[in-house]
Coordinates of C-alpha atoms in Angstrom, one line a residue:
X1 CA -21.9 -28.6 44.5
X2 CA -19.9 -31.8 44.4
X3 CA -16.6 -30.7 44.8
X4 CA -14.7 -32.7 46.7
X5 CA -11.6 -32.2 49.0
X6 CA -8.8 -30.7 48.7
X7 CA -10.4 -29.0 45.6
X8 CA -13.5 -27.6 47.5
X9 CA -10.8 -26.7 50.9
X10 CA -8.9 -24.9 48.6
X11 CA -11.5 -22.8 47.2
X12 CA -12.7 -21.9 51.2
X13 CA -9.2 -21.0 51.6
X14 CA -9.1 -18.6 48.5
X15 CA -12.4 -17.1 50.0
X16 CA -11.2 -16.7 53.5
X17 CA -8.0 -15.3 52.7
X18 CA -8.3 -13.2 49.6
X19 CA -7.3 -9.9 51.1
X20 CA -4.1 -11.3 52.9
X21 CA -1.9 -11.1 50.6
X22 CA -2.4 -6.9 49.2
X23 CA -2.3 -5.9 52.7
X24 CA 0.5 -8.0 53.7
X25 CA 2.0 -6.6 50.3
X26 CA 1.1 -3.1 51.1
X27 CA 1.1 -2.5 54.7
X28 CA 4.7 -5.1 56.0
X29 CA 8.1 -4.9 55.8
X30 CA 8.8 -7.6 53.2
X31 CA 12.6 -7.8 54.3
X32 CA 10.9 -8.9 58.6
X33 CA 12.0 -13.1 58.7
X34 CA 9.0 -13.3 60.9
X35 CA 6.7 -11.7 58.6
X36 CA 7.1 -14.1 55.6
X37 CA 7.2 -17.2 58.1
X38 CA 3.9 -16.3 59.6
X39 CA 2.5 -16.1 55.7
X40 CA 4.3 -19.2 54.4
X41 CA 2.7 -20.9 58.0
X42 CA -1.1 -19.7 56.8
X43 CA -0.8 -20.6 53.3
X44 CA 0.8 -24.0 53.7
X45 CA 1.9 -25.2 50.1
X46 CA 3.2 -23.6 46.8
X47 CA -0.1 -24.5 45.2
X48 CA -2.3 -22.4 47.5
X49 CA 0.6 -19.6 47.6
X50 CA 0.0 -19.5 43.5
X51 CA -3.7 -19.5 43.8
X52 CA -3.8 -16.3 46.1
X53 CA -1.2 -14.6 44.3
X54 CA -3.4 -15.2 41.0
X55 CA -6.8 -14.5 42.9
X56 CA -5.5 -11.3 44.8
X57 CA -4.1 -9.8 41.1
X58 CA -7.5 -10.7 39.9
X59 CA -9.4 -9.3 42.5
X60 CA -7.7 -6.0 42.8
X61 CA -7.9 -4.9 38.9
X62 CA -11.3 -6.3 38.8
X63 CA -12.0 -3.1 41.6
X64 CA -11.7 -0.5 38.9
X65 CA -9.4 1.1 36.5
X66 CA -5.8 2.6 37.4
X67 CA -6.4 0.7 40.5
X68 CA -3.8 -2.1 40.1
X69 CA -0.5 -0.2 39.3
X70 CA 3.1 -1.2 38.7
X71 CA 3.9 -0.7 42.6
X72 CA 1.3 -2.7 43.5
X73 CA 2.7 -5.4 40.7
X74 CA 5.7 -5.7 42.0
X75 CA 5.3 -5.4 46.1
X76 CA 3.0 -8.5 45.4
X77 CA 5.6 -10.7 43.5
X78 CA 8.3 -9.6 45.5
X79 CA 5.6 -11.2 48.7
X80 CA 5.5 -14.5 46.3
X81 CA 9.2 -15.3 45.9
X82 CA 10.0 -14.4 49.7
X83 CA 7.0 -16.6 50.7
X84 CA 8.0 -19.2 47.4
X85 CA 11.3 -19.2 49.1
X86 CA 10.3 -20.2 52.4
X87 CA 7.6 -22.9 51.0
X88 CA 10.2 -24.0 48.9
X89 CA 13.6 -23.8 50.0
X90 CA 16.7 -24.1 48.2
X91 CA 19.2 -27.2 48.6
X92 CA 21.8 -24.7 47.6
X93 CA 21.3 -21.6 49.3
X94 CA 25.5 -21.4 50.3
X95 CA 25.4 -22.1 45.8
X96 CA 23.7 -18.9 45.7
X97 CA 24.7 -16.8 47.5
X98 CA 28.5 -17.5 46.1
X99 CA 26.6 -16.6 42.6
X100 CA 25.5 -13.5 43.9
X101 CA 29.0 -12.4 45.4
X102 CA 30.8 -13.6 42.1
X103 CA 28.1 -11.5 40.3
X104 CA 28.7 -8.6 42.5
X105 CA 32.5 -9.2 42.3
X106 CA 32.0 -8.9 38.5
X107 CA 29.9 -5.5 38.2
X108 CA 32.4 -3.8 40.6
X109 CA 35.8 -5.3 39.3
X110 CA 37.6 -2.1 38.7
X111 CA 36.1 -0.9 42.0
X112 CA 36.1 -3.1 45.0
X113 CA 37.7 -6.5 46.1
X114 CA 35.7 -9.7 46.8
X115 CA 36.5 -9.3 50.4
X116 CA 35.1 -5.7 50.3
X117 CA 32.3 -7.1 48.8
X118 CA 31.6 -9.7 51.7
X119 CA 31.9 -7.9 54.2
X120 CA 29.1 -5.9 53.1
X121 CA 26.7 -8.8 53.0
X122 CA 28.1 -9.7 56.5
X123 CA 27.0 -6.5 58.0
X124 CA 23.7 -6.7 57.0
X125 CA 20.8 -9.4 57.7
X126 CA 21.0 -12.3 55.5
X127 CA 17.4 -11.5 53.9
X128 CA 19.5 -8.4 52.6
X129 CA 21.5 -10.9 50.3
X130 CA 18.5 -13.2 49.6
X131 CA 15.9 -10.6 48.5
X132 CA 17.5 -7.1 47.7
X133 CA 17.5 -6.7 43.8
X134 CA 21.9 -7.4 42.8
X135 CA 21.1 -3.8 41.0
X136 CA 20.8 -2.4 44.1
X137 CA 22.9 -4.0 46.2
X138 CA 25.6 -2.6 43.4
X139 CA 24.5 0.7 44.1
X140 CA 24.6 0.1 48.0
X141 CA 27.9 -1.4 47.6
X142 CA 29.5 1.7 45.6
X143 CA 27.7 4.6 48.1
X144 CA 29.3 2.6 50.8
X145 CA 32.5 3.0 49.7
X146 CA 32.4 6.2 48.6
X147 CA 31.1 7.4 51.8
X148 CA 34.2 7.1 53.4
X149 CA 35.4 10.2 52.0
X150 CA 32.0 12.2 52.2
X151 CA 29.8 12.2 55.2
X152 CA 26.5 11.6 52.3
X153 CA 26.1 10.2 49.3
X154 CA 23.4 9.5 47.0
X155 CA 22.5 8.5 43.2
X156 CA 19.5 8.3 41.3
X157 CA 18.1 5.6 39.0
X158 CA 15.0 5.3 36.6
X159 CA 13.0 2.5 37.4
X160 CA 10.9 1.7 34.2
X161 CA 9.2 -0.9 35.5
X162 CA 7.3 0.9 38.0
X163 CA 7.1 4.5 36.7
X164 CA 9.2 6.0 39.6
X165 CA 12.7 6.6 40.4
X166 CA 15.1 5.4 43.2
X167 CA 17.5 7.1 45.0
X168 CA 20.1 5.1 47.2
X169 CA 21.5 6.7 49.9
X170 CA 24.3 6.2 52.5
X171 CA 25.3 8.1 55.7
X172 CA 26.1 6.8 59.0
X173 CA 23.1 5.9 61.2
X174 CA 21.3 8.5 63.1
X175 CA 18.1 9.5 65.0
X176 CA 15.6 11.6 62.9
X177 CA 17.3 10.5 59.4
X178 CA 14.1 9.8 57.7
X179 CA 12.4 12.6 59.1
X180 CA 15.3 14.6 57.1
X181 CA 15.2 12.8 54.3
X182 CA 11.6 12.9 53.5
X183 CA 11.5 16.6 54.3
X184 CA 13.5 17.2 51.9
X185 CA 12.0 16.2 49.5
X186 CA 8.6 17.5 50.4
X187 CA 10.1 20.8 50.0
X188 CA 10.7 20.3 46.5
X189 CA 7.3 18.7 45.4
X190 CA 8.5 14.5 45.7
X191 CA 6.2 12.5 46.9
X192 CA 8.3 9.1 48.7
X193 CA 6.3 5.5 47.4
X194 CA 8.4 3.6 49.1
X195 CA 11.4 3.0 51.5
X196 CA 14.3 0.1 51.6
X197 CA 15.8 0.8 55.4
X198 CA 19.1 -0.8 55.4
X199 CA 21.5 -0.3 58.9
X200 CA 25.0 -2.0 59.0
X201 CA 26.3 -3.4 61.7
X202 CA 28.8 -0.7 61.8
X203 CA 26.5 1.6 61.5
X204 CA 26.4 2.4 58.3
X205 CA 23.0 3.1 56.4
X206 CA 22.2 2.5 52.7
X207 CA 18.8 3.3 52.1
X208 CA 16.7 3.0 48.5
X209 CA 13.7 5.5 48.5
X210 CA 10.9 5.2 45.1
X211 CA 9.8 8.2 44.5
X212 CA 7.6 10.6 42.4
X213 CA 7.0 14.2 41.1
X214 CA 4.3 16.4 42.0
X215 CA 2.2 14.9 38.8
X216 CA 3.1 11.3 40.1
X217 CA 5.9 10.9 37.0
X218 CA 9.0 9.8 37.5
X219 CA 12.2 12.9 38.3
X220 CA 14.1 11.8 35.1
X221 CA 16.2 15.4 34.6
X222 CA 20.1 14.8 36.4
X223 CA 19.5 18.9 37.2
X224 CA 16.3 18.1 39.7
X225 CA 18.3 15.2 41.1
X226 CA 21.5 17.3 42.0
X227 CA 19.2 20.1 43.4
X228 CA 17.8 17.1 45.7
X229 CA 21.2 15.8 46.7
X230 CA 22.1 19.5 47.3
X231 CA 18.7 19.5 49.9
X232 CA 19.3 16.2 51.4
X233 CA 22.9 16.7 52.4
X234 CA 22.0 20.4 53.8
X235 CA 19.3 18.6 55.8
X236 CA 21.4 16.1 57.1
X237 CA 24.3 18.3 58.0
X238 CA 21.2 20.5 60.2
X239 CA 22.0 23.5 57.4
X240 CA 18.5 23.5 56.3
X241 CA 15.3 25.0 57.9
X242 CA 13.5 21.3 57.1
X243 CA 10.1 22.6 58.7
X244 CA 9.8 26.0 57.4
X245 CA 10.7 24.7 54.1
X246 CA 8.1 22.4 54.0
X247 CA 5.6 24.8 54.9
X248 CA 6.3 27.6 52.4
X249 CA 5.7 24.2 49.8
X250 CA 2.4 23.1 51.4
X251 CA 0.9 26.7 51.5
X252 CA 2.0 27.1 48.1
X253 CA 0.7 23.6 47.2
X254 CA -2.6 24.2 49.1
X255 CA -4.0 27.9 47.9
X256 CA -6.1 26.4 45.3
X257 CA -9.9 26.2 46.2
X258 CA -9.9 22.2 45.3
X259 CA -6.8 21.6 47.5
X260 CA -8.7 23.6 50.5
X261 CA -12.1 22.1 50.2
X262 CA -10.5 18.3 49.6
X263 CA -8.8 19.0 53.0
X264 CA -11.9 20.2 54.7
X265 CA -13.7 17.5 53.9
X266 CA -10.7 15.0 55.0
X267 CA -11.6 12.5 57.7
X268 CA -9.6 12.5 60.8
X269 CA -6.2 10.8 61.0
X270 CA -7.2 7.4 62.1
X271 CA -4.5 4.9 64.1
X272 CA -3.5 1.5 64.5
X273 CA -0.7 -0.4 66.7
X274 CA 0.1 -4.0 65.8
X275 CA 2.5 -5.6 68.5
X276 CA 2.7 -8.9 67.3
X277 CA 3.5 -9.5 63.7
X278 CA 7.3 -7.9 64.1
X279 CA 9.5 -9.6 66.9
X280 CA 11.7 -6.5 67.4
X281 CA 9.4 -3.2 66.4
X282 CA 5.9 -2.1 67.0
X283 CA 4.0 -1.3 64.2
X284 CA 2.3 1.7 63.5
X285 CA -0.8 2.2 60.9
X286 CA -1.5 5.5 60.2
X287 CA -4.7 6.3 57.6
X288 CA -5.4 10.0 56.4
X289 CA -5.6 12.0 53.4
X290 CA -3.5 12.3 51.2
X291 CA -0.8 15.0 51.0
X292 CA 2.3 16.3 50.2
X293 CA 4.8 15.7 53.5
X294 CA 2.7 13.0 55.3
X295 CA 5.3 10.5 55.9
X296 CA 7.6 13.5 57.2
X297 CA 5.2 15.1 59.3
X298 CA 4.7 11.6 61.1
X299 CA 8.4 10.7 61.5
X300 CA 9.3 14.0 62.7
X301 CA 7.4 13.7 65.2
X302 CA 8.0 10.3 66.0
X303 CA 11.7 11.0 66.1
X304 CA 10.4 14.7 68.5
X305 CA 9.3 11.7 71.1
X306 CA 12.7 10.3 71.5
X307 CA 11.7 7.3 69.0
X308 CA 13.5 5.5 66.1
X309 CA 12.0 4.5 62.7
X310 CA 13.8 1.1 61.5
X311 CA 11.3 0.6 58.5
X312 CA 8.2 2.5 56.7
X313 CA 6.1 2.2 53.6
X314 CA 3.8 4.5 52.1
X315 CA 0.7 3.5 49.9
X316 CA -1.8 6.3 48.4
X317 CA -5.6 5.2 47.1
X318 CA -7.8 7.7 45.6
X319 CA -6.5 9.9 47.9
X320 CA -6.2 8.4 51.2
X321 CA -2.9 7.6 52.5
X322 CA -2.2 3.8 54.6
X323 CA 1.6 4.9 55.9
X324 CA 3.4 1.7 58.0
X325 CA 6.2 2.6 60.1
X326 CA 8.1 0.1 62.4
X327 CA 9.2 2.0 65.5
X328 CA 11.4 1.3 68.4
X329 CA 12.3 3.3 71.8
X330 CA 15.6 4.5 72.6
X331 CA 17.2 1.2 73.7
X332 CA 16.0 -0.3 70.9
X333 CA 13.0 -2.1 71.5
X334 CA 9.0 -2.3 71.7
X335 CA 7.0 0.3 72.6
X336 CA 5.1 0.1 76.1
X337 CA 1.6 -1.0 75.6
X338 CA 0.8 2.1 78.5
X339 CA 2.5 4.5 76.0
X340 CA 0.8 4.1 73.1
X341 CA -2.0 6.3 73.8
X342 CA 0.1 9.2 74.4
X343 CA 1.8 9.0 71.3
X344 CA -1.4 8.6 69.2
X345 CA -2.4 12.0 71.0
X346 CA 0.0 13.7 70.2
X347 CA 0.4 12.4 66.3
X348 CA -3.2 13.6 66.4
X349 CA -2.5 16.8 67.4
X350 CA 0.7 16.9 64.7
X351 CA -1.8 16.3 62.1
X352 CA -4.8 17.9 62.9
X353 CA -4.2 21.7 60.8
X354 CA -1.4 19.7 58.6
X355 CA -2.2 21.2 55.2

């Protein structure tokens, strides 16, 4: 055609790569180092980072409408600046992150010191300070003071900008937490869209769940969110029948002749293990049909088999669920290749009459 290089290896890198970046987007954990250095080494320059970002926006809404979505928006700009970062790093980094303490320090002036303030960002991975919205930070920084004189805390947020709302929690660290987080709020209708898993170095968590109503709107009434908090700390505290509860919702949710014959006709739960793209976790791909209580169903019985869950992410299209999670044994790290198989068997089994 006559195009010469770089132009024409440019355009056989937009058509080799054009899917990277949504499932990258979709299926990672943004916050892994390792992730966004792996990216950064296959796209090579700014230029060709702001070609795919461009190509994968145009290639996704071209698919259809309602496909491309607010979520989807912003998971793939948040992938740009990490990977922008990276590409294009700044002189000043020890400049910014001063900014972002002396903006912190301002928000929260008649509420924590500086050093207070610190020593949050200390405990925490330094892609915490780099990439966590200061909004939220703010609200991680007030739950984790105030949890020192209750054993949970939580506050809710509407997120205009993509249709949801966030709640930020904080507890202190502990085996089968998401498990008793996200069955909570299956009990009450709220589907999770997404998950921020945040663990102190002492220990502490402060964790930022997006989620949804049973329509798919955001939970905007302070009455729902206090009825949550009400479910969440019950869960926590192991005063609250988590599975049961769950349940009674999901044979409520599922006695209408639609609901049944959408689950009948439901493809098996299918798996996938990646071992190499985290340097700490083995990742875990489920894909199945959509429902209400997926992502608990799957950690509690991840956390049944003695595992831990240090990261997930849930993304729903037309009906078919792609849920990540990042799992690690009981010291801490990788999976066994030999155990793999088990555990797929008996996720299998956990979701085989799950309806």
């Amino acid at each position: 055609w006559g195009i010469h290089e770089p132009r024409s290896e440019a355009i056989l890198f937009l058509v080799r790569e054009h899917l990277v970046m949504s499932q990258i987007s979709q299926r990672r954990d943004l916050t892994d180092e390792k992730v966004i250095r792996d990216f950064a080494a296959r796209v090579g320059t700014v230029e060709r980072l702001s070609l795919l970002t461009l190509l994968t926006y145009a290639d996704v809404n071209a698919v259809g409408p309602g496909v491309w979505n607010e979520w989807k928006d912003s998971l793939l700009w948040e992938l740009y600046q990490r990977t922008h970062a990276v590409l294009a790093p700044l002189e000043e980094n020890e400049q910014a992150q001063q900014s972002l303490i002396e903006l912190l320090v301002k928000s929260l002036s008649s509420e924590l010191s500086e050093e207070e303030v610190r020593t949050h960002l200390a405990l925490l991975p330094r892609e915490y300070a780099r990439f966590t919205p200061p909004a939220t930070i703010v609200e991680h920084l007030r739950l984790a003071n105030r949890q020192l004189s209750q054993p949970v805390r939580t506050s809710w947020k509407l997120d205009l900008t993509t249709r949801s709302t966030d709640l930020h929690l904080s507890t202190l660290d502990r085996r089968g937490l998401l498990a008793s987080v996200a069955g909570a709020l299956a009990a009450h209708g709220v589907s999770i869209l997404s998950l921020q898993l945040n663990t102190r170095a002492d220990g502490l968590v402060v964790d930022s769940f997006k989620v949804v109503d049973a329509a798919g709107e955001p939970i905007v009434d302070p009455s729902r969110w206090q009825q949550l908090d009400s479910t969440i700390q019950r869960s926590l505290r192991g005063e609250f029948d988590v599975a049961s509860a769950v349940a009674r919702r999901l044979r409520a949710q599922g006695s209408s002749r639609l609901r049944k014959r959408h689950l009948r006709q439901s493809a098996p739960p299918q798996f996938g293990w990646d071992q190499q793209t985290s340097e700490k976790s083995t990742i875990l791909e489920v894909r199945a049909g959509d429902r209400l209580g997926l992502a608990y169903r799957i950690a509690s019985t991840l956390t049944g088999l003695g595992l831990d869950i240090v990261f997930a992410k849930v993304a729903t299209e037309m009906h078919l669920a792609l849920d990540i999670f990042y799992v690690v044994d009981a010291a801490g790290g990788k999976l066994p290749d030999a155990s793999l198989p088990a555990i797929e068997g008996v996720l299998l089994e956990a979701l085989r009459d799950f309806s």
